[in-house]
Amino acid sequence: MRLLVSDLTHRYDDLTVLDGIDLTLAEGEILAVIGPSGCGKSTLLGIAGGIVAPTAGSIRVEGEVPDGCLNPITFIFQDFALLPWRTVEDNVALVLEHHPLSSAERRERIDSGLRRMGLWEFRKALPKQLSGGMRQRVGIARALAVRPAMLLLDEPLSALDAQTRELLMDDFLELWRREKTTALYVTHNLDEALRLADRVCVLSRRPGRIRELVIIEEPRERRQEPSAQAHLAEVRDRLWHLMKAEAQMADREIARA
Amino acid sequence: MPDSLNPTTIPTASARGQPVRFRGGGFTVKRHPWAALAAFALLIAVWEGASRLGLASPLFLPPPSAVVRALAGMVTDGSLWLNLKASLGRIAVGWVLGTAGGMLVGFAMGIFSTARAIGVPLVSAFFPIPKIALLPLFILWFGIGEPSKFATIGFGVFFPTVIATYSAIDQVPRNLIRMAQSFGLPWRSILRSIVLPGALPGILAGFRITASIALILVVAAEMIGAEYGIGAFVLMAGNLMQTDTLLAGVLVLSLLGLAIGTVLSQLERRLLNWR
Ligand SMILES: Nc1ncnc2c1ncn2[C@@H]1O[C@H](COP(=O)(O)OP(=O)(O)O)[C@@H](O)[C@H]1O
Ligand SMILES: [Mg+2]
């Protein structure tokens, strides 16, 4: 599925957070969005996912939805957004409850996601019993259960420690190796963007405008190899300079909200 | 490598330097399981002793042994059960009515902005009225019998329940609701699967408050006009100067409050084990 954003502007009351965003997300592409905090990244994702109504501009999707897809545009959240009173498997089951599925298919969707995320032994556990990494894996299993056509990830690893983040990045790589799910991946971590994305969109400080779209030429699978490092270092350098300038200026502005 | 880091030259721990003084004590809660029991025993012993030594008039402050004897008498002559049954029935009916109504209104106010806009000023206006002041009005409306007592208790329970319920709904994390919406869950499922369980801790905390309100109101209502009930029993004992029986009634009320609290704690442990 493709995402077409054109001339998107968003205001919360008199606070403009996004200004004239034009963006196209190709089928199967993973686009990282980076930018200083408060520049409107989450708002952009919310608009793309239909849970924030944009002030102006349009956001559209096109392309066919894969077989068995129950929720084409699906979120993975920074804070995991798990129901603390439900077990791991019931958290996954939640998003299937309003769909007419045979009980066999329902089980299959729940179990396959749990197995893939290494959660099988923990399926009866409550979220409070899990580590942060495992909680986010529940979030991923829940997203996979609806067979999404597009994933919207809002800083999915920001609440995790560095080692866990590495492990989950591997999980994401594996996921995108198997399913070519289009994804909009918001982060403020350059490593994540460089490991996972095809392109990186750098937003300015608020009101968020697109400062630059940087293409990472090396294919994702080869980015660990020595031959890729020169190019990645160059991209990192470029992104870092863009981000640093924006972050410094954002830092000097008076905080709002 | 600097000489001090060479493993062969590191001196053994006690060889030189000064010990680091521990300064992290206090400001933690330690468990003293026997302290409360001992304090209780001491209080009762002092009270009993004072009575025996004639330091307190048994008419105004009968010793604990006399109170226990009076309580035993209540058990054997059946008056305990008779009065307890009357009070429990009134609490149950009044509390259930007030809670059901309060939760209904509280949910409406928690979910619909219009209901909130109308409800908050009304609740703020009615909540501070000491509900026992309305008993005479309810007696005029419903007669001296049971319904006026139900109404007093129900009314007293209703407003705190409304407030507890809609505040509890405000406490339901909005990110969970947005998550459910982003997966396309219908409104009713969001209410059932997210808002209701998410509001449960706040609602149960409200039960604790309304249970004690019901207990206060049942005693007050029974003192104003009832044949049976712990409140009526205590009042009558006072009128007859039977202080030991009076205190036995008070003891029953205290035990009743304790029992209700225990039941609610069990309920919370069962329903909120996910916290
Ligand atoms: N619901 C809201 N109402 C008012 N202001 C908001 C709301 N959500 C976010 N904002 C403000 O909009 C700005 C952008 O927020 P957000 O999109 O969350 O930024 P980011 O994810 O890039 O950190 C921030 O200044 C934030 O305080
Ligand atoms: Mg954000």
PDB file of C-alpha atoms in Angstrom, chain A residues 7-127:
ATOM      1  CA  ASP A   7       0.342  19.930   1.567  1.00  0.00           C
ATOM      2  CA  LEU A   8      -0.496  18.686   5.032  1.00  0.00           C
ATOM      3  CA  THR A   9      -0.789  21.274   7.768  1.00  0.00           C
ATOM      4  CA  HIS A  10      -1.834  20.761  11.352  1.00  0.00           C
ATOM      5  CA  ARG A  11      -2.577  23.165  14.163  1.00  0.00           C
ATOM      6  CA  TYR A  12      -3.507  22.495  17.781  1.00  0.00           C
ATOM      7  CA  ASP A  13      -5.492  25.635  18.530  1.00  0.00           C
ATOM      8  CA  ASP A  14      -2.993  28.356  17.557  1.00  0.00           C
ATOM      9  CA  LEU A  15       0.074  26.119  17.688  1.00  0.00           C
ATOM     10  CA  THR A  16       1.135  25.081  14.212  1.00  0.00           C
ATOM     11  CA  VAL A  17       2.933  21.759  14.405  1.00  0.00           C
ATOM     12  CA  LEU A  18       3.075  20.623  10.787  1.00  0.00           C
ATOM     13  CA  ASP A  19       3.381  22.950   7.848  1.00  0.00           C
ATOM     14  CA  GLY A  20       3.024  21.979   4.206  1.00  0.00           C
ATOM     15  CA  ILE A  21       4.206  18.376   4.337  1.00  0.00           C
ATOM     16  CA  ASP A  22       4.438  16.645   0.937  1.00  0.00           C
ATOM     17  CA  LEU A  23       5.470  13.046   1.092  1.00  0.00           C
ATOM     18  CA  THR A  24       5.001   9.841  -0.848  1.00  0.00           C
ATOM     19  CA  LEU A  25       5.603   6.455   0.643  1.00  0.00           C
ATOM     20  CA  ALA A  26       6.146   3.757  -1.992  1.00  0.00           C
ATOM     21  CA  GLU A  27       4.842   0.221  -1.795  1.00  0.00           C
ATOM     22  CA  GLY A  28       7.055  -1.786   0.545  1.00  0.00           C
ATOM     23  CA  GLU A  29       9.174   1.210   1.436  1.00  0.00           C
ATOM     24  CA  ILE A  30      10.351   1.954   4.939  1.00  0.00           C
ATOM     25  CA  LEU A  31      10.602   5.651   5.537  1.00  0.00           C
ATOM     26  CA  ALA A  32      12.161   6.902   8.743  1.00  0.00           C
ATOM     27  CA  VAL A  33      11.019  10.272  10.027  1.00  0.00           C
ATOM     28  CA  ILE A  34      13.416  12.051  12.328  1.00  0.00           C
ATOM     29  CA  GLY A  35      13.267  15.480  13.874  1.00  0.00           C
ATOM     30  CA  PRO A  36      13.575  17.288  17.192  1.00  0.00           C
ATOM     31  CA  SER A  37      11.002  16.446  19.838  1.00  0.00           C
ATOM     32  CA  GLY A  38       7.803  18.422  19.558  1.00  0.00           C
ATOM     33  CA  CYS A  39       8.176  18.954  15.808  1.00  0.00           C
ATOM     34  CA  GLY A  40       5.002  17.020  15.043  1.00  0.00           C
ATOM     35  CA  LYS A  41       6.218  13.487  14.269  1.00  0.00           C
ATOM     36  CA  SER A  42       3.562  11.785  16.370  1.00  0.00           C
ATOM     37  CA  THR A  43       0.960  14.121  14.966  1.00  0.00           C
ATOM     38  CA  LEU A  44       1.989  13.183  11.430  1.00  0.00           C
ATOM     39  CA  LEU A  45       1.672   9.510  12.292  1.00  0.00           C
ATOM     40  CA  GLY A  46      -1.673  10.078  14.002  1.00  0.00           C
ATOM     41  CA  ILE A  47      -2.984  11.786  10.901  1.00  0.00           C
ATOM     42  CA  ALA A  48      -1.687   8.975   8.689  1.00  0.00           C
ATOM     43  CA  GLY A  49      -3.435   6.453  10.912  1.00  0.00           C
ATOM     44  CA  GLY A  50      -6.727   8.326  11.037  1.00  0.00           C
ATOM     45  CA  ILE A  51      -6.710   9.089  14.766  1.00  0.00           C
ATOM     46  CA  VAL A  52      -5.870  12.798  14.387  1.00  0.00           C
ATOM     47  CA  ALA A  53      -7.900  14.969  12.025  1.00  0.00           C
ATOM     48  CA  PRO A  54      -5.611  17.216   9.975  1.00  0.00           C
ATOM     49  CA  THR A  55      -6.276  20.954   9.835  1.00  0.00           C
ATOM     50  CA  ALA A  56      -5.587  21.190   6.114  1.00  0.00           C
ATOM     51  CA  GLY A  57      -4.196  19.144   3.265  1.00  0.00           C
ATOM     52  CA  SER A  58      -4.823  15.581   2.322  1.00  0.00           C
ATOM     53  CA  ILE A  59      -3.558  12.194   3.273  1.00  0.00           C
ATOM     54  CA  ARG A  60      -4.516   9.245   1.068  1.00  0.00           C
ATOM     55  CA  VAL A  61      -3.623   5.625   0.537  1.00  0.00           C
ATOM     56  CA  GLU A  62      -3.740   3.591  -2.643  1.00  0.00           C
ATOM     57  CA  GLY A  63      -2.959   0.101  -3.741  1.00  0.00           C
ATOM     58  CA  GLU A  64      -4.474  -3.209  -2.918  1.00  0.00           C
ATOM     59  CA  VAL A  65      -4.677  -4.666   0.521  1.00  0.00           C
ATOM     60  CA  PRO A  66      -3.222  -8.167   0.996  1.00  0.00           C
ATOM     61  CA  ASP A  67      -5.430 -11.186   1.627  1.00  0.00           C
ATOM     62  CA  GLY A  68      -6.591 -11.539   5.189  1.00  0.00           C
ATOM     63  CA  CYS A  69      -5.739  -7.972   6.083  1.00  0.00           C
ATOM     64  CA  LEU A  70      -8.160  -6.776   8.763  1.00  0.00           C
ATOM     65  CA  ASN A  71      -6.696  -3.363   9.531  1.00  0.00           C
ATOM     66  CA  PRO A  72      -4.657  -1.964   6.640  1.00  0.00           C
ATOM     67  CA  ILE A  73      -2.990   0.842   8.587  1.00  0.00           C
ATOM     68  CA  THR A  74      -1.714  -0.414  11.926  1.00  0.00           C
ATOM     69  CA  PHE A  75       0.190   1.272  14.739  1.00  0.00           C
ATOM     70  CA  ILE A  76       3.053   0.130  16.911  1.00  0.00           C
ATOM     71  CA  PHE A  77       3.353   2.457  19.889  1.00  0.00           C
ATOM     72  CA  GLN A  78       6.250   3.828  21.879  1.00  0.00           C
ATOM     73  CA  ASP A  79       4.540   3.015  25.176  1.00  0.00           C
ATOM     74  CA  PHE A  80       3.298  -0.343  23.820  1.00  0.00           C
ATOM     75  CA  ALA A  81      -0.339   0.516  24.663  1.00  0.00           C
ATOM     76  CA  LEU A  82      -1.077  -2.900  26.168  1.00  0.00           C
ATOM     77  CA  LEU A  83      -4.110  -3.481  28.368  1.00  0.00           C
ATOM     78  CA  PRO A  84      -2.542  -4.212  31.767  1.00  0.00           C
ATOM     79  CA  TRP A  85      -5.519  -6.334  32.841  1.00  0.00           C
ATOM     80  CA  ARG A  86      -5.242  -8.706  29.900  1.00  0.00           C
ATOM     81  CA  THR A  87      -2.776 -11.509  29.399  1.00  0.00           C
ATOM     82  CA  VAL A  88      -0.378 -11.444  26.482  1.00  0.00           C
ATOM     83  CA  GLU A  89      -2.590 -13.596  24.286  1.00  0.00           C
ATOM     84  CA  ASP A  90      -5.734 -11.687  25.226  1.00  0.00           C
ATOM     85  CA  ASN A  91      -4.012  -8.442  24.303  1.00  0.00           C
ATOM     86  CA  VAL A  92      -3.445  -9.850  20.846  1.00  0.00           C
ATOM     87  CA  ALA A  93      -6.968 -11.284  20.745  1.00  0.00           C
ATOM     88  CA  LEU A  94      -8.411  -7.836  21.472  1.00  0.00           C
ATOM     89  CA  VAL A  95      -7.836  -6.556  17.956  1.00  0.00           C
ATOM     90  CA  LEU A  96      -9.562  -9.585  16.406  1.00  0.00           C
ATOM     91  CA  GLU A  97     -12.632  -9.556  18.634  1.00  0.00           C
ATOM     92  CA  HIS A  98     -14.784  -7.439  16.366  1.00  0.00           C
ATOM     93  CA  HIS A  99     -13.951  -9.449  13.253  1.00  0.00           C
ATOM     94  CA  PRO A 100     -15.987 -12.448  12.173  1.00  0.00           C
ATOM     95  CA  LEU A 101     -13.308 -15.144  12.091  1.00  0.00           C
ATOM     96  CA  SER A 102     -13.536 -18.872  12.550  1.00  0.00           C
ATOM     97  CA  SER A 103     -12.150 -19.882  15.900  1.00  0.00           C
ATOM     98  CA  ALA A 104      -9.406 -21.811  14.125  1.00  0.00           C
ATOM     99  CA  GLU A 105      -8.291 -18.767  12.200  1.00  0.00           C
ATOM    100  CA  ARG A 106      -8.492 -16.585  15.264  1.00  0.00           C
ATOM    101  CA  ARG A 107      -6.223 -18.988  17.139  1.00  0.00           C
ATOM    102  CA  GLU A 108      -3.869 -19.233  14.219  1.00  0.00           C
ATOM    103  CA  ARG A 109      -3.469 -15.467  13.972  1.00  0.00           C
ATOM    104  CA  ILE A 110      -2.837 -15.138  17.688  1.00  0.00           C
ATOM    105  CA  ASP A 111      -0.540 -18.122  18.022  1.00  0.00           C
ATOM    106  CA  SER A 112       1.590 -17.481  14.956  1.00  0.00           C
ATOM    107  CA  GLY A 113       2.313 -13.933  16.067  1.00  0.00           C
ATOM    108  CA  LEU A 114       3.154 -15.042  19.595  1.00  0.00           C
ATOM    109  CA  ARG A 115       5.431 -17.807  18.271  1.00  0.00           C
ATOM    110  CA  ARG A 116       7.209 -15.482  15.872  1.00  0.00           C
ATOM    111  CA  MET A 117       7.879 -12.988  18.617  1.00  0.00           C
ATOM    112  CA  GLY A 118       9.114 -15.656  21.027  1.00  0.00           C
ATOM    113  CA  LEU A 119       6.194 -15.060  23.337  1.00  0.00           C
ATOM    114  CA  TRP A 120       4.708 -18.529  23.358  1.00  0.00           C
ATOM    115  CA  GLU A 121       5.785 -19.393  26.902  1.00  0.00           C
ATOM    116  CA  PHE A 122       4.568 -16.001  28.080  1.00  0.00           C
ATOM    117  CA  ARG A 123       1.130 -16.110  26.497  1.00  0.00           C
ATOM    118  CA  LYS A 124      -0.625 -16.381  29.868  1.00  0.00           C
ATOM    119  CA  ALA A 125       1.518 -13.699  31.504  1.00  0.00           C
ATOM    120  CA  LEU A 126       0.324 -10.205  32.345  1.00  0.00           C
ATOM    121  CA  PRO A 127       2.144  -7.216  30.847  1.00  0.00           C
TER     122      PRO A 127
END
